[in-house]
PDB file of C-alpha atoms in Angstrom:
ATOM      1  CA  UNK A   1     -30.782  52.597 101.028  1.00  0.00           C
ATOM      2  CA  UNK A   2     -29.169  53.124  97.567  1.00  0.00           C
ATOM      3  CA  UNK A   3     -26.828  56.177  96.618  1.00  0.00           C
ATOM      4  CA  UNK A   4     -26.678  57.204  92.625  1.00  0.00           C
ATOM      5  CA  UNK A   5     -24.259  59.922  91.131  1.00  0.00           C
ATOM      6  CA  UNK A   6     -25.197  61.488  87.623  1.00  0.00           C
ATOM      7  CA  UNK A   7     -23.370  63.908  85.790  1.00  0.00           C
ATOM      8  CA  UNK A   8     -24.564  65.754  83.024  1.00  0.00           C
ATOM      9  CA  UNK A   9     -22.832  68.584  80.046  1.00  0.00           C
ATOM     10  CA  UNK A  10     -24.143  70.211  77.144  1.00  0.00           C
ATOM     11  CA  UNK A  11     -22.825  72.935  74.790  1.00  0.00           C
ATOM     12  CA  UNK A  12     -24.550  76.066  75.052  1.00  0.00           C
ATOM     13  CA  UNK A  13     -25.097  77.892  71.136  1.00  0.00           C
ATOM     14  CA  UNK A  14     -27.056  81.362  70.847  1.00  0.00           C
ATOM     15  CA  UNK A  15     -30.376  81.098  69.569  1.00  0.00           C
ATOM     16  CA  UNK A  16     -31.725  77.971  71.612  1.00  0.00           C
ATOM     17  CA  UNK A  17     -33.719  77.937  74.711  1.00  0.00           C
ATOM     18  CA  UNK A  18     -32.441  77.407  77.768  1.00  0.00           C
ATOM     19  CA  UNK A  19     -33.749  74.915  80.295  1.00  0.00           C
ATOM     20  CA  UNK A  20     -32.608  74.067  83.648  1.00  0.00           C
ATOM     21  CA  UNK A  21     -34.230  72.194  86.487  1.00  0.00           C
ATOM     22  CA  UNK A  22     -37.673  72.154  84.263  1.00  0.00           C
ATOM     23  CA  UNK A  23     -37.462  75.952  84.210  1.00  0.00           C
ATOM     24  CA  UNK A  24     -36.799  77.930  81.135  1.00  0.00           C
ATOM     25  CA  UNK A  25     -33.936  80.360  81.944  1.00  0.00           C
ATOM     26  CA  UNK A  26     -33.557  83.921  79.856  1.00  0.00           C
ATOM     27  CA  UNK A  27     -30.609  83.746  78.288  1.00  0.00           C
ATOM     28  CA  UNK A  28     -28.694  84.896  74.779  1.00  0.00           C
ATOM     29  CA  UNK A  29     -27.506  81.089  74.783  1.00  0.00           C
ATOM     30  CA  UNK A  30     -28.931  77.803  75.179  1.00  0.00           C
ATOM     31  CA  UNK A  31     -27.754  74.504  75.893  1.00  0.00           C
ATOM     32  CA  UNK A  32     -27.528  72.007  72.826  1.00  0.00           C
ATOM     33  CA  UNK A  33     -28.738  67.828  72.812  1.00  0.00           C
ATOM     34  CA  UNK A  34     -31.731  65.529  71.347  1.00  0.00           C
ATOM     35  CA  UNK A  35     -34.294  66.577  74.230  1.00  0.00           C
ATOM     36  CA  UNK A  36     -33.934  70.014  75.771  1.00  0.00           C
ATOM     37  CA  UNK A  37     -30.803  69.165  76.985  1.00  0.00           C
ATOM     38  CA  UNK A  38     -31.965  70.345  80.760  1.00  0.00           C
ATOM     39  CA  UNK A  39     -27.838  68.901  82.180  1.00  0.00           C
ATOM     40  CA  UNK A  40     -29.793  69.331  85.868  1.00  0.00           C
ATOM     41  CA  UNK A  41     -32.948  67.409  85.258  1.00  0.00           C
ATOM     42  CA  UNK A  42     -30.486  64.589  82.918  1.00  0.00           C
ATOM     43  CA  UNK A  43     -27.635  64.336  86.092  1.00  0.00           C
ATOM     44  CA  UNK A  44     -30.940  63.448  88.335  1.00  0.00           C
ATOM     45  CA  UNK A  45     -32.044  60.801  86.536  1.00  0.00           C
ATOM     46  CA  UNK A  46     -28.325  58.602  85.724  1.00  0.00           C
ATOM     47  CA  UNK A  47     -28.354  59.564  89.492  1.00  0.00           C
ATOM     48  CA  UNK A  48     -31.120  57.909  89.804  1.00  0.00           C
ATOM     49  CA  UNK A  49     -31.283  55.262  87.375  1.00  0.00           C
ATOM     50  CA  UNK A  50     -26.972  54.365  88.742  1.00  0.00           C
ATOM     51  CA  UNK A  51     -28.665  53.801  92.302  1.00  0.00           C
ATOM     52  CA  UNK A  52     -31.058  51.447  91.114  1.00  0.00           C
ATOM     53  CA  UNK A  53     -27.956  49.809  88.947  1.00  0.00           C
ATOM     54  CA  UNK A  54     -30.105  50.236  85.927  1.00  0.00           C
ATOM     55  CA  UNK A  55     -27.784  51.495  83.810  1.00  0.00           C
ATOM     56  CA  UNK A  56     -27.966  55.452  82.252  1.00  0.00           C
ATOM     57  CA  UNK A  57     -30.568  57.588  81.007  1.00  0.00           C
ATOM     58  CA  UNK A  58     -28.811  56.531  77.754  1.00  0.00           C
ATOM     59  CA  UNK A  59     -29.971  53.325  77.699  1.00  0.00           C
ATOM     60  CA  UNK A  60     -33.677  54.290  78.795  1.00  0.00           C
ATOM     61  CA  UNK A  61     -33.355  57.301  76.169  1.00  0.00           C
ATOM     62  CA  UNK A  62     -31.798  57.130  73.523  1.00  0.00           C
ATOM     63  CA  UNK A  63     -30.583  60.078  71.275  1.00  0.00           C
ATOM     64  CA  UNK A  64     -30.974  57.561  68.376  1.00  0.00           C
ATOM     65  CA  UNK A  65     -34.597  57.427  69.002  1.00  0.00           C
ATOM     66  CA  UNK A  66     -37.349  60.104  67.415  1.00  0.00           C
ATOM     67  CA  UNK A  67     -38.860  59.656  70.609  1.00  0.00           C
ATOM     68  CA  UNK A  68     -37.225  61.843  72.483  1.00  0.00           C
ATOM     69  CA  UNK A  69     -36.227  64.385  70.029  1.00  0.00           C
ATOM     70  CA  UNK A  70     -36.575  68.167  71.289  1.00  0.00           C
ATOM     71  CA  UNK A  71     -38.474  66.392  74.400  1.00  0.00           C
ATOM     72  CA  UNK A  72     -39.032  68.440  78.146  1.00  0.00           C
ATOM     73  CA  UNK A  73     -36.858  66.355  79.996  1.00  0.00           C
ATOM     74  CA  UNK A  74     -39.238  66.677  83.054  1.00  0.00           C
ATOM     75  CA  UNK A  75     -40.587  64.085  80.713  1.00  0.00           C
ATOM     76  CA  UNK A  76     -37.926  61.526  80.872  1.00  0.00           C
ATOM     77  CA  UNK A  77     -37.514  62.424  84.833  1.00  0.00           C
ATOM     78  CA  UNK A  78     -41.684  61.601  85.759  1.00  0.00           C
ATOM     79  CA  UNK A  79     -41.318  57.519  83.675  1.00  0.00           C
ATOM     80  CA  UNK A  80     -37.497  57.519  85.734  1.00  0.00           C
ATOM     81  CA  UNK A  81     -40.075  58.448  89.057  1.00  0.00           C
ATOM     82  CA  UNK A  82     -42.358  55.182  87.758  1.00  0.00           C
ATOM     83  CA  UNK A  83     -39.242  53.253  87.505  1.00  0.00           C
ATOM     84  CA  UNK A  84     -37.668  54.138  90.697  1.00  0.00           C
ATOM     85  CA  UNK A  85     -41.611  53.450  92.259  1.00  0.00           C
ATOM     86  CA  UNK A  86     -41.690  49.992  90.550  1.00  0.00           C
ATOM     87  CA  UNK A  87     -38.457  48.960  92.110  1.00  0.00           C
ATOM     88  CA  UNK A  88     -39.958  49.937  95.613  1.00  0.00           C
ATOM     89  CA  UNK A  89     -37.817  53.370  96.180  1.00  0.00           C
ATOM     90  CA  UNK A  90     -38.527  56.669  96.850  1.00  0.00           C
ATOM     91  CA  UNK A  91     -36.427  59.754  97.072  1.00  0.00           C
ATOM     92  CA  UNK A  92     -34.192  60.042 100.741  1.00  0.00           C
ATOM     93  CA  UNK A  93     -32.330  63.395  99.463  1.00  0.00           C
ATOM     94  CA  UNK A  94     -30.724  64.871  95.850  1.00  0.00           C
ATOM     95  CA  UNK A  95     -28.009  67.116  95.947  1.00  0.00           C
ATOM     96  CA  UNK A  96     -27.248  69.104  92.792  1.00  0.00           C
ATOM     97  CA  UNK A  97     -24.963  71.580  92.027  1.00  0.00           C
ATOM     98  CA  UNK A  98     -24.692  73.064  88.266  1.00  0.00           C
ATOM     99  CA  UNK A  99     -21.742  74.825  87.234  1.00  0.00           C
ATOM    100  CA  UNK A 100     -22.408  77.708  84.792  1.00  0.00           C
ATOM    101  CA  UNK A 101     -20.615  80.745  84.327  1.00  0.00           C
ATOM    102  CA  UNK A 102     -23.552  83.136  83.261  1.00  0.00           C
ATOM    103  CA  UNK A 103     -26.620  83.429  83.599  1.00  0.00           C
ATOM    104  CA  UNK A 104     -26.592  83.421  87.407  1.00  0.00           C
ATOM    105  CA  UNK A 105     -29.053  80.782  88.410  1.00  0.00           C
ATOM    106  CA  UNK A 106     -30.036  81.834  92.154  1.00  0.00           C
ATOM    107  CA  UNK A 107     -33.026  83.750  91.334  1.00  0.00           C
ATOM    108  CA  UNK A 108     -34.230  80.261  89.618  1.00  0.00           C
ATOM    109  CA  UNK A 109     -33.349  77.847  92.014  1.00  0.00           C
ATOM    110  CA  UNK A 110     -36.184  77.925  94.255  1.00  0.00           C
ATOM    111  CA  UNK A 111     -38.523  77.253  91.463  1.00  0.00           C
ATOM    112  CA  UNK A 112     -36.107  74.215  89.777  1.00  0.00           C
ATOM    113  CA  UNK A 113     -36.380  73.052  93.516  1.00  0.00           C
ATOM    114  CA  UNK A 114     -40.177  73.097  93.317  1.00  0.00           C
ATOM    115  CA  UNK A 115     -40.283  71.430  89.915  1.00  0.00           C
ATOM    116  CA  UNK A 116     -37.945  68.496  90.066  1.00  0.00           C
ATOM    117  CA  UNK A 117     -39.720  68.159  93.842  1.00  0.00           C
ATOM    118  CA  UNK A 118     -42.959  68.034  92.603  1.00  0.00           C
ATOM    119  CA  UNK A 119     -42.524  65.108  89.579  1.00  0.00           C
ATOM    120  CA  UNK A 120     -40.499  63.122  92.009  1.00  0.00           C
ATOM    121  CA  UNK A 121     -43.688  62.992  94.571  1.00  0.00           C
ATOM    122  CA  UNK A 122     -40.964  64.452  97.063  1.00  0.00           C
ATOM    123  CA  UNK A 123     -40.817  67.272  99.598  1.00  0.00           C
ATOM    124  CA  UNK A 124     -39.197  70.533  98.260  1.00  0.00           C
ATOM    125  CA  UNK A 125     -36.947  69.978 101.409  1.00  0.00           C
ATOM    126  CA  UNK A 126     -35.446  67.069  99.969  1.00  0.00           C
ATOM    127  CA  UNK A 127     -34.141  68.289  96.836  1.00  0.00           C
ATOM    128  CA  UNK A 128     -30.910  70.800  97.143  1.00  0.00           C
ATOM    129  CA  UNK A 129     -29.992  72.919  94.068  1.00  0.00           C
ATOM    130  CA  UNK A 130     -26.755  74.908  94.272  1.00  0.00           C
ATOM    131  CA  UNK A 131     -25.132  76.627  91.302  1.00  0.00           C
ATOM    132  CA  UNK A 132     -21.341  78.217  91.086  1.00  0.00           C
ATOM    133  CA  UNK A 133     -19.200  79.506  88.422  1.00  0.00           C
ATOM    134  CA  UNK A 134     -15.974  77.775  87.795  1.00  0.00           C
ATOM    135  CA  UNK A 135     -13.883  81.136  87.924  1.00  0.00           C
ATOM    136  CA  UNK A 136     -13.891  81.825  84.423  1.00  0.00           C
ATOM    137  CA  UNK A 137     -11.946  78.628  84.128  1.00  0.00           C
ATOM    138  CA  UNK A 138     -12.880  75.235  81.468  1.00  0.00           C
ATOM    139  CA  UNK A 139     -15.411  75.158  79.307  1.00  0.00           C
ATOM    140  CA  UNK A 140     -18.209  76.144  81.771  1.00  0.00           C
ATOM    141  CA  UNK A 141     -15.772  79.507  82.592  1.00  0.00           C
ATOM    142  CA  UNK A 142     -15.447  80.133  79.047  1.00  0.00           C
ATOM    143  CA  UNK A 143     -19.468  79.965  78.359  1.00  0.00           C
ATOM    144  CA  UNK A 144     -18.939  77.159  75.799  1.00  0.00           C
ATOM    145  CA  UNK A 145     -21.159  74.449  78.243  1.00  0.00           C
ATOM    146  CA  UNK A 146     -22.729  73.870  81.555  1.00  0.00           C
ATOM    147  CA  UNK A 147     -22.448  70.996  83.464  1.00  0.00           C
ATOM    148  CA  UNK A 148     -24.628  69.161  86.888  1.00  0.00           C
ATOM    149  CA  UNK A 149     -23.300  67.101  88.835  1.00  0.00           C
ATOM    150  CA  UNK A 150     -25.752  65.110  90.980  1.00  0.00           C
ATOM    151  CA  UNK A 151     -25.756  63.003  94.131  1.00  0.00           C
ATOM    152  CA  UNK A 152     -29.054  61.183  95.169  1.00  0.00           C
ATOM    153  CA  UNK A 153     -29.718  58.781  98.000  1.00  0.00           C
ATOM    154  CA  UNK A 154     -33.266  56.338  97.678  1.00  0.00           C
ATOM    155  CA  UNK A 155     -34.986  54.585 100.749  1.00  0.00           C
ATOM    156  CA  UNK A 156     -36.769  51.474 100.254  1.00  0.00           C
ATOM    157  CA  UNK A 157     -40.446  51.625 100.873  1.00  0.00           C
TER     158      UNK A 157
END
């Protein structure tokens, strides 16, 4: 067994899209980065990629590379899945949580659940989303970013 921990933040502007979990999100803001700067689907692959001491999406990714500019990170999370497969893992458990002041995420959750789920080849039951507000405090509180913070452990096939 392997344990990862990913962490992910991105500014959030007016006027962009937002995407969390692989699931766009109505919203007057959306978050800023090279992809689609989905901070949940990002902290589950450095979670990921840490537990198979490969380094961080960063490395894989680049936001110097073309590549990957304005790409879904579901994307980036299904050739992490072909890594993690090559190396002879599979998913054990994730457990997210996002921090984000507005919108409120629980009517979403369900369905990031489903996504991240199904392009990991894993049973909804082993993925956990929560999300919580930081109390109006930091940047999240102030609506400036969101962050994830992500723990996953893998099981050797």
């Amino acid at each position: 067994m392997r344990i990862g921990l990913g962490y992910d933040v991105h500014k959030l502007q007016e006027g962009n899209k937002l995407i969390l979990g692989g699931i766009e999100i109505e919203h007057e803001k959306g978050l800023v980065g090279h992809s689609d700067a989905d901070v949940l689907v990002h902290a589950v692959m450095d979670s990921i990629i840490g537990a198979l001491a490969l380094g961080d999406i960063g490395k894989h990714f680049p936001d110097t590379d073309n590549e990957y500019k304005d790409i879904y990170s579901i994307n980036l999370l299904k050739k992490v899945y072909v890594l993690m497969k090559n190396k002879g893992y599979e998913i054990n458990n994730i457990d997210c949580v996002i921090a984000a002041q507005r919108p409120k995420l629980a009517p979403y959750i369900d369905e990031m659940r489903a996504k991240i789920a199904e392009t990991l080849n894993t049973s909804v039951d082993n993925v956990s989303i929560k999300a919580t507000t930081t109390e109006k405090l930091g940047f999240e509180g102030r609506e400036e970013g969101i962050s994830s913070q992500v723990v996953c452990l893998l099981s050797k096939i």
